[in-house]
XYZ file of C-alpha atoms in Angstrom:
348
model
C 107.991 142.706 136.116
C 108.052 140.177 139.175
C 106.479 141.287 142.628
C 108.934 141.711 145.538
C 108.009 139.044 148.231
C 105.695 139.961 151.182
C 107.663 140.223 154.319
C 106.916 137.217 156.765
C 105.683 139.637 159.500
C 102.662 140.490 156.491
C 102.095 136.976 156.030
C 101.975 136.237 159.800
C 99.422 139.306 159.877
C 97.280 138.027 157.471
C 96.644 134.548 158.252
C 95.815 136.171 162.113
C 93.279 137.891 160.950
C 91.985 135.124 158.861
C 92.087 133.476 162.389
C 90.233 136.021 164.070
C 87.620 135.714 161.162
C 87.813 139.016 159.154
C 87.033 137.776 155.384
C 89.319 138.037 152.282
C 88.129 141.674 151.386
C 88.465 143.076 154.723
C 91.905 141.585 155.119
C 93.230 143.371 151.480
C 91.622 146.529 152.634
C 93.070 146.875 156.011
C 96.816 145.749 154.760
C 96.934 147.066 151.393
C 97.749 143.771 150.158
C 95.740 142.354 146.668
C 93.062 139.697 147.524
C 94.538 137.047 145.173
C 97.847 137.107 147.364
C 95.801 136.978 150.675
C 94.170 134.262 149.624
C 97.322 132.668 147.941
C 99.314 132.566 151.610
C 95.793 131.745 153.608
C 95.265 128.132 151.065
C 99.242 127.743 151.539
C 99.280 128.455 155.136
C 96.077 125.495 155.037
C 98.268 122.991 153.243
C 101.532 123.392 154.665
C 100.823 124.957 158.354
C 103.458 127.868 157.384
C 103.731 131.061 155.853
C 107.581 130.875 155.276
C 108.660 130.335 152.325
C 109.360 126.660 151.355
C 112.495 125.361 149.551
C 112.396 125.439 145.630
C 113.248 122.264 143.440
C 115.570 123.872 141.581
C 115.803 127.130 139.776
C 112.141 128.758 138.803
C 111.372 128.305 135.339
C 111.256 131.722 133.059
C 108.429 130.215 131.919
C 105.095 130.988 133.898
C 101.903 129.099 134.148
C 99.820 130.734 131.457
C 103.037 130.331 128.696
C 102.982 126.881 129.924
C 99.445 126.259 129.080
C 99.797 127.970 126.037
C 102.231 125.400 125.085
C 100.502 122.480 126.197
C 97.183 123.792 123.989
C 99.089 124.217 121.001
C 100.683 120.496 121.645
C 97.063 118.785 121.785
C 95.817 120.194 118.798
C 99.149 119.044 116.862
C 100.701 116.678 118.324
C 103.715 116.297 115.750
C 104.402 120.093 116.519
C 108.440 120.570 116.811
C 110.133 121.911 119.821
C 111.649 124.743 117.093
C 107.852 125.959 116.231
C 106.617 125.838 119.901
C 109.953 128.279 120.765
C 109.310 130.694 118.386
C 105.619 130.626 119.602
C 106.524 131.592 123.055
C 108.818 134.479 121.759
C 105.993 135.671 120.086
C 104.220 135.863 123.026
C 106.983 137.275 124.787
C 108.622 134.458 126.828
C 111.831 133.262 124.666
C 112.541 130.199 126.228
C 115.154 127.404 125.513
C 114.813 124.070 124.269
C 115.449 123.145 127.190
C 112.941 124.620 129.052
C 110.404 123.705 126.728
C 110.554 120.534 126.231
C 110.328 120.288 129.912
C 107.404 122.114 130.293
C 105.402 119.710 128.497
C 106.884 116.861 129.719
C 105.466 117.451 132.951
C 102.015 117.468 131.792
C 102.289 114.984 128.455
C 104.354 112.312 129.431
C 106.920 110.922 127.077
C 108.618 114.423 125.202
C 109.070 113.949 121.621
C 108.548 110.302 121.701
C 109.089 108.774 117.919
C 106.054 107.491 116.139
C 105.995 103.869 116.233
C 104.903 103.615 112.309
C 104.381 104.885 109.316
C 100.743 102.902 108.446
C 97.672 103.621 106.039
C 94.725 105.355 106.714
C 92.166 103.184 107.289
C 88.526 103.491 106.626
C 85.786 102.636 109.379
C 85.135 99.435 106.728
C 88.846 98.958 106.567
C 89.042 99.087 110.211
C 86.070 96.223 110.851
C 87.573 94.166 107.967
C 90.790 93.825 109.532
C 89.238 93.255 113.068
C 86.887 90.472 111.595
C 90.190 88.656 110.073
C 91.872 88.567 113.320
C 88.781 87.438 114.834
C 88.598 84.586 112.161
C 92.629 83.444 112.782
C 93.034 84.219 116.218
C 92.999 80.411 117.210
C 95.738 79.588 114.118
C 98.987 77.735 115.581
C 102.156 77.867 113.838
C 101.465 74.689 111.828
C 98.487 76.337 109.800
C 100.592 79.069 109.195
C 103.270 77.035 107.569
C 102.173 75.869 103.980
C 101.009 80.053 103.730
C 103.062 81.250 100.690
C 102.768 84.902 101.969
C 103.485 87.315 98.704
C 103.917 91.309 97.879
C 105.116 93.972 95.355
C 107.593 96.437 96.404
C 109.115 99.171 94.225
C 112.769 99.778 93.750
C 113.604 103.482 93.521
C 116.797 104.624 91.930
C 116.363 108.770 92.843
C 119.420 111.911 92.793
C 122.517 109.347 92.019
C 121.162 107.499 95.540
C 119.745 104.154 95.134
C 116.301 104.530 97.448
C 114.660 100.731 97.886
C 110.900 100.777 98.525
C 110.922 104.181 100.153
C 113.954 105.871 102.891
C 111.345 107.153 105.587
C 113.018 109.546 107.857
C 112.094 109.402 111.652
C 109.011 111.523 112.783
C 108.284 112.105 116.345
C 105.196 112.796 118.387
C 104.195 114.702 121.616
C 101.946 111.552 123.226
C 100.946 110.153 126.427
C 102.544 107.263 128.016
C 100.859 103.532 125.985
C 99.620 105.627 123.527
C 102.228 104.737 121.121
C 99.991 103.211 118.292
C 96.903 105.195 118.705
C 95.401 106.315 115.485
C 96.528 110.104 116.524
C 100.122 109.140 117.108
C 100.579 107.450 113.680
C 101.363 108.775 110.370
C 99.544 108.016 107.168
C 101.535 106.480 103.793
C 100.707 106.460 100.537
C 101.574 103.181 98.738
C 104.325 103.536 95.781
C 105.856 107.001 95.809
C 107.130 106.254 92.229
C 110.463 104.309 90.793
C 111.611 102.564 88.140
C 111.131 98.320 88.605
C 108.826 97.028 90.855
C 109.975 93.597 93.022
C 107.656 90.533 93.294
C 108.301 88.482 96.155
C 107.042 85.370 98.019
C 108.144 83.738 101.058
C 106.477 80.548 103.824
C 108.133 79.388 107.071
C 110.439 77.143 104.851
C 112.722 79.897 103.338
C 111.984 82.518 100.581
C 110.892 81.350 97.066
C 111.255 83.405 93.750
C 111.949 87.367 93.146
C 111.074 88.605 90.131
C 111.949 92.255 88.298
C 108.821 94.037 86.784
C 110.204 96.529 84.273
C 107.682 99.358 83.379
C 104.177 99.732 85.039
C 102.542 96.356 86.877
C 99.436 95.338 85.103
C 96.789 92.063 84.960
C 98.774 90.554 82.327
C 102.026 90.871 84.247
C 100.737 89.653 86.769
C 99.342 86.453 85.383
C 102.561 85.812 83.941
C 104.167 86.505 87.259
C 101.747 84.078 89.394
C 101.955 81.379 85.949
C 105.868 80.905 85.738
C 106.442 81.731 89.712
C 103.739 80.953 92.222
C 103.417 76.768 91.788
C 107.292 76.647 91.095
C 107.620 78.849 94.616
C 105.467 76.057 96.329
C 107.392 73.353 94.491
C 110.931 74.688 95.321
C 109.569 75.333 99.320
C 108.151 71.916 99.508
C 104.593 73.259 100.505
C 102.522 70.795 98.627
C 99.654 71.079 96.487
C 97.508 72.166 99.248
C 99.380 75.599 100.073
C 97.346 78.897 100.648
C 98.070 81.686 98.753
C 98.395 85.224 100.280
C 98.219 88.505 98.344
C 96.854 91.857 99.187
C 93.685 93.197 98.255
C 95.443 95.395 95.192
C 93.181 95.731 91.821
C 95.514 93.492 89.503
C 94.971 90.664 92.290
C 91.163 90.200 92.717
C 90.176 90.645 88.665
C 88.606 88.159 87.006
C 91.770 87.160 84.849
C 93.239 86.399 88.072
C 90.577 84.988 90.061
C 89.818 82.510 86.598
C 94.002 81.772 86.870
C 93.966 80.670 90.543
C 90.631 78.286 90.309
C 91.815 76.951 87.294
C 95.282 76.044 89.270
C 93.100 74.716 92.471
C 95.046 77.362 94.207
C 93.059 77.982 97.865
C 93.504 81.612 98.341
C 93.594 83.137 102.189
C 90.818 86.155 102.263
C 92.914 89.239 103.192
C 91.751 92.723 104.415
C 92.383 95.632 102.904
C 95.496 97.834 103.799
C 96.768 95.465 106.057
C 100.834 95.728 105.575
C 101.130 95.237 109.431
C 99.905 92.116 109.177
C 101.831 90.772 106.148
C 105.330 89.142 107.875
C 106.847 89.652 104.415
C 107.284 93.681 105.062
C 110.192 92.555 107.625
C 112.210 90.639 104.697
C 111.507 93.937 102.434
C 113.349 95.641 105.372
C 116.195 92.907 105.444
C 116.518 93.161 101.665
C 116.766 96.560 101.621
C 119.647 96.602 104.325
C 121.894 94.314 102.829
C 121.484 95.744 99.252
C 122.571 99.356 100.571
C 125.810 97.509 101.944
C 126.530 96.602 98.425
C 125.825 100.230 96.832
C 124.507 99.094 93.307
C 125.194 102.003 90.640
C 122.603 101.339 87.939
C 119.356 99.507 87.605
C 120.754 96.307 86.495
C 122.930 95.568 89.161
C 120.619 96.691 91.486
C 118.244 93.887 90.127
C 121.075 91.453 90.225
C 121.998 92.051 93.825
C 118.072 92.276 95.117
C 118.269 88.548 93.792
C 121.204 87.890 95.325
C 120.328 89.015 98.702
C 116.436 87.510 98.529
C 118.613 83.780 98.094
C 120.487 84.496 100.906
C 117.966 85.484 103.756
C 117.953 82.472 106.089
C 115.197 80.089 106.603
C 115.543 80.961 110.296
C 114.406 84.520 109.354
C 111.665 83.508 107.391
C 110.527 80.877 109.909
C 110.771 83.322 112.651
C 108.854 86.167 110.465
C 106.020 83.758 110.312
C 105.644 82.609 113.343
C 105.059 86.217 114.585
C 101.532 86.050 112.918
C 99.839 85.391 116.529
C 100.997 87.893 118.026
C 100.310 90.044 114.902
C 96.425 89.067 114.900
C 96.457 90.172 118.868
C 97.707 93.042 118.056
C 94.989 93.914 116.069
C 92.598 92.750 117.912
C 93.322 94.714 121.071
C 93.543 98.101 118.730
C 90.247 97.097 117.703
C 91.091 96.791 114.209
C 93.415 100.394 113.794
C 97.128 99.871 112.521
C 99.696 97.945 114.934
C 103.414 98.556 115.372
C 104.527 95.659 113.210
């Protein structure tokens, strides 16, 4: 139950006897008055030169200073905690609060409230995280005309799930309790798992001069699919884009890609591949045409496998060279990125 307010005559009394010199104690004994209120109006007497009381900013929260701290405790040690689980906190401790109110509360001490997390990236490895820093390092002086004859390349897997036609994973939106420029701090991110499961998996290459081939894996990727899939794809893909003999090849650091089947494949082809670090989809400008594919394939609404495969083709063809030219000209800014999180995943 809340304290009724000292009179301003008490006040007045107490901070004359602090005057006069009489000490904390002396002044609780004499007025009846608890120490930790005499010394309350004697440090706001100090700061303010009054004992009246001073006009409010608004109404006065129902939630006092210890609830708040309670809430801003349980905050740092999860910082994905939901507004829903930090109100039913407080009514356990006995201060039912709203939303509102709560959200508010740590606001005031942790900056942005609920702010979404910037990305959904893998959890890296302390070798992961040097790797990746010791690329950017290596390409960080790269203009836009090295980048060009890069045929970048990835897999993605098409998932047809509950009668709804899911391409390469529907993440729904998380959010975060963080600090202001804190957005892609390892903390504030959360973790994915590659290839959540499906039914075909999508090969796909792309440069700065427009996308090349797309091709349907039916059934479980493996070396010799793969082979097949570089043999009857990757030169015509160069060909088709006009990149030369002397293109670099990109491609992750997955299993089926550094074997000695493949390895064997690519020097027999004089194929110059570019050294790539480990769990690096941030860095791979192809993830954004995944995005764009996936977009304008949902528009469509494909009911069954085979159309869906039709239409991915469809829509690959019809991405703009614009797109891709813009895509790869991001890879600067992509490499400083990493660079100034010291190697840890970026927002792109």
């Amino acid at each position: 139950m809340k304290s009724k307010e000292l009179s301003v005559d008490l006040r007045d009394r107490i901070v004359s006897r602090h005057k006069s010199g009489k000490g904390y104690r002396k002044i609780s004994a004499a007025l009846k008055v608890s120490m930790s209120t005499v010394a309350s109006i004697i440090c706001k007497w100090k700061k303010f030169e009054t004992t009246r009381t001073l006009p409010r900013a608004g109404r006065p929260s129902k939630l006092s200073d210890q609830g708040k701290r309670a809430l801003v405790k349980e905050v740092t040690k999860n910082l994905m905690i939901t507004l829903s689980e930090l109100q039913r906190s407080s009514v356990e401790r006995g201060e039912p609060s709203r939303r509102t109110t709560t959200s508010a509360a740590i606001h005031q001490t942790q900056g942005d409230p609920r702010a979404p997390c910037p990305l959904m990236g893998p959890e890296l490895t302390a070798q992961q995280h040097a790797a990746r820093l010791a690329f950017a390092i290596e390409y960080q002086n790269w203009q836009m005309h090295h980048w060009c004859p890069v045929l970048f390349t990835d897999e993605s897997r098409c998932l047809l799930a509950n009668s709804k036609i899911e391409l390469f994973g529907l993440n729904s939106k998380r959010y975060v309790w963080r600090q202001p420029g804190t957005a892609h701090h390892l903390s504030n991110t959360v973790p994915t798992v590659k290839h959540g499961g499906g039914s075909i998996i999508l090969w796909g290459c792309f440069s700065a001069a427009g996308t090349g081939r797309l091709v349907a894996i039916e059934g479980k990727m493996n070396v010799a699919k793969y082979r097949d899939i570089l043999d009857k794809n990757l030169l015509q893909s160069a060909k088709d884009l006009r990149l030369g003999r002397r293109f670099t090849f990109q491609q992750d650091n997955d299993p089926k890609h550094t074997t000695k089947i493949t390895k064997e494949w690519l020097h027999n082809n004089s194929v110059t591949v570019l050294e790539w670090p480990s769990q690096s989809p941030d860095l791979n400008p192809i993830e954004h045409l995944w995005r764009d594919l996936k977009m304008a394939v949902h528009q469509r609404l494909p009911s069954n496998l085979t159309e869906l495969e039709r239409i991915c083709k469809e829509e690959w063809q019809r991405i703009p060279k614009s797109r891709c030219e813009k895509r790869v000209a991001s890879f600067p800014r992509r490499l400083m990125a990493v660079l100034a999180q010291k190697g840890a995943s970026t927002k792109y």
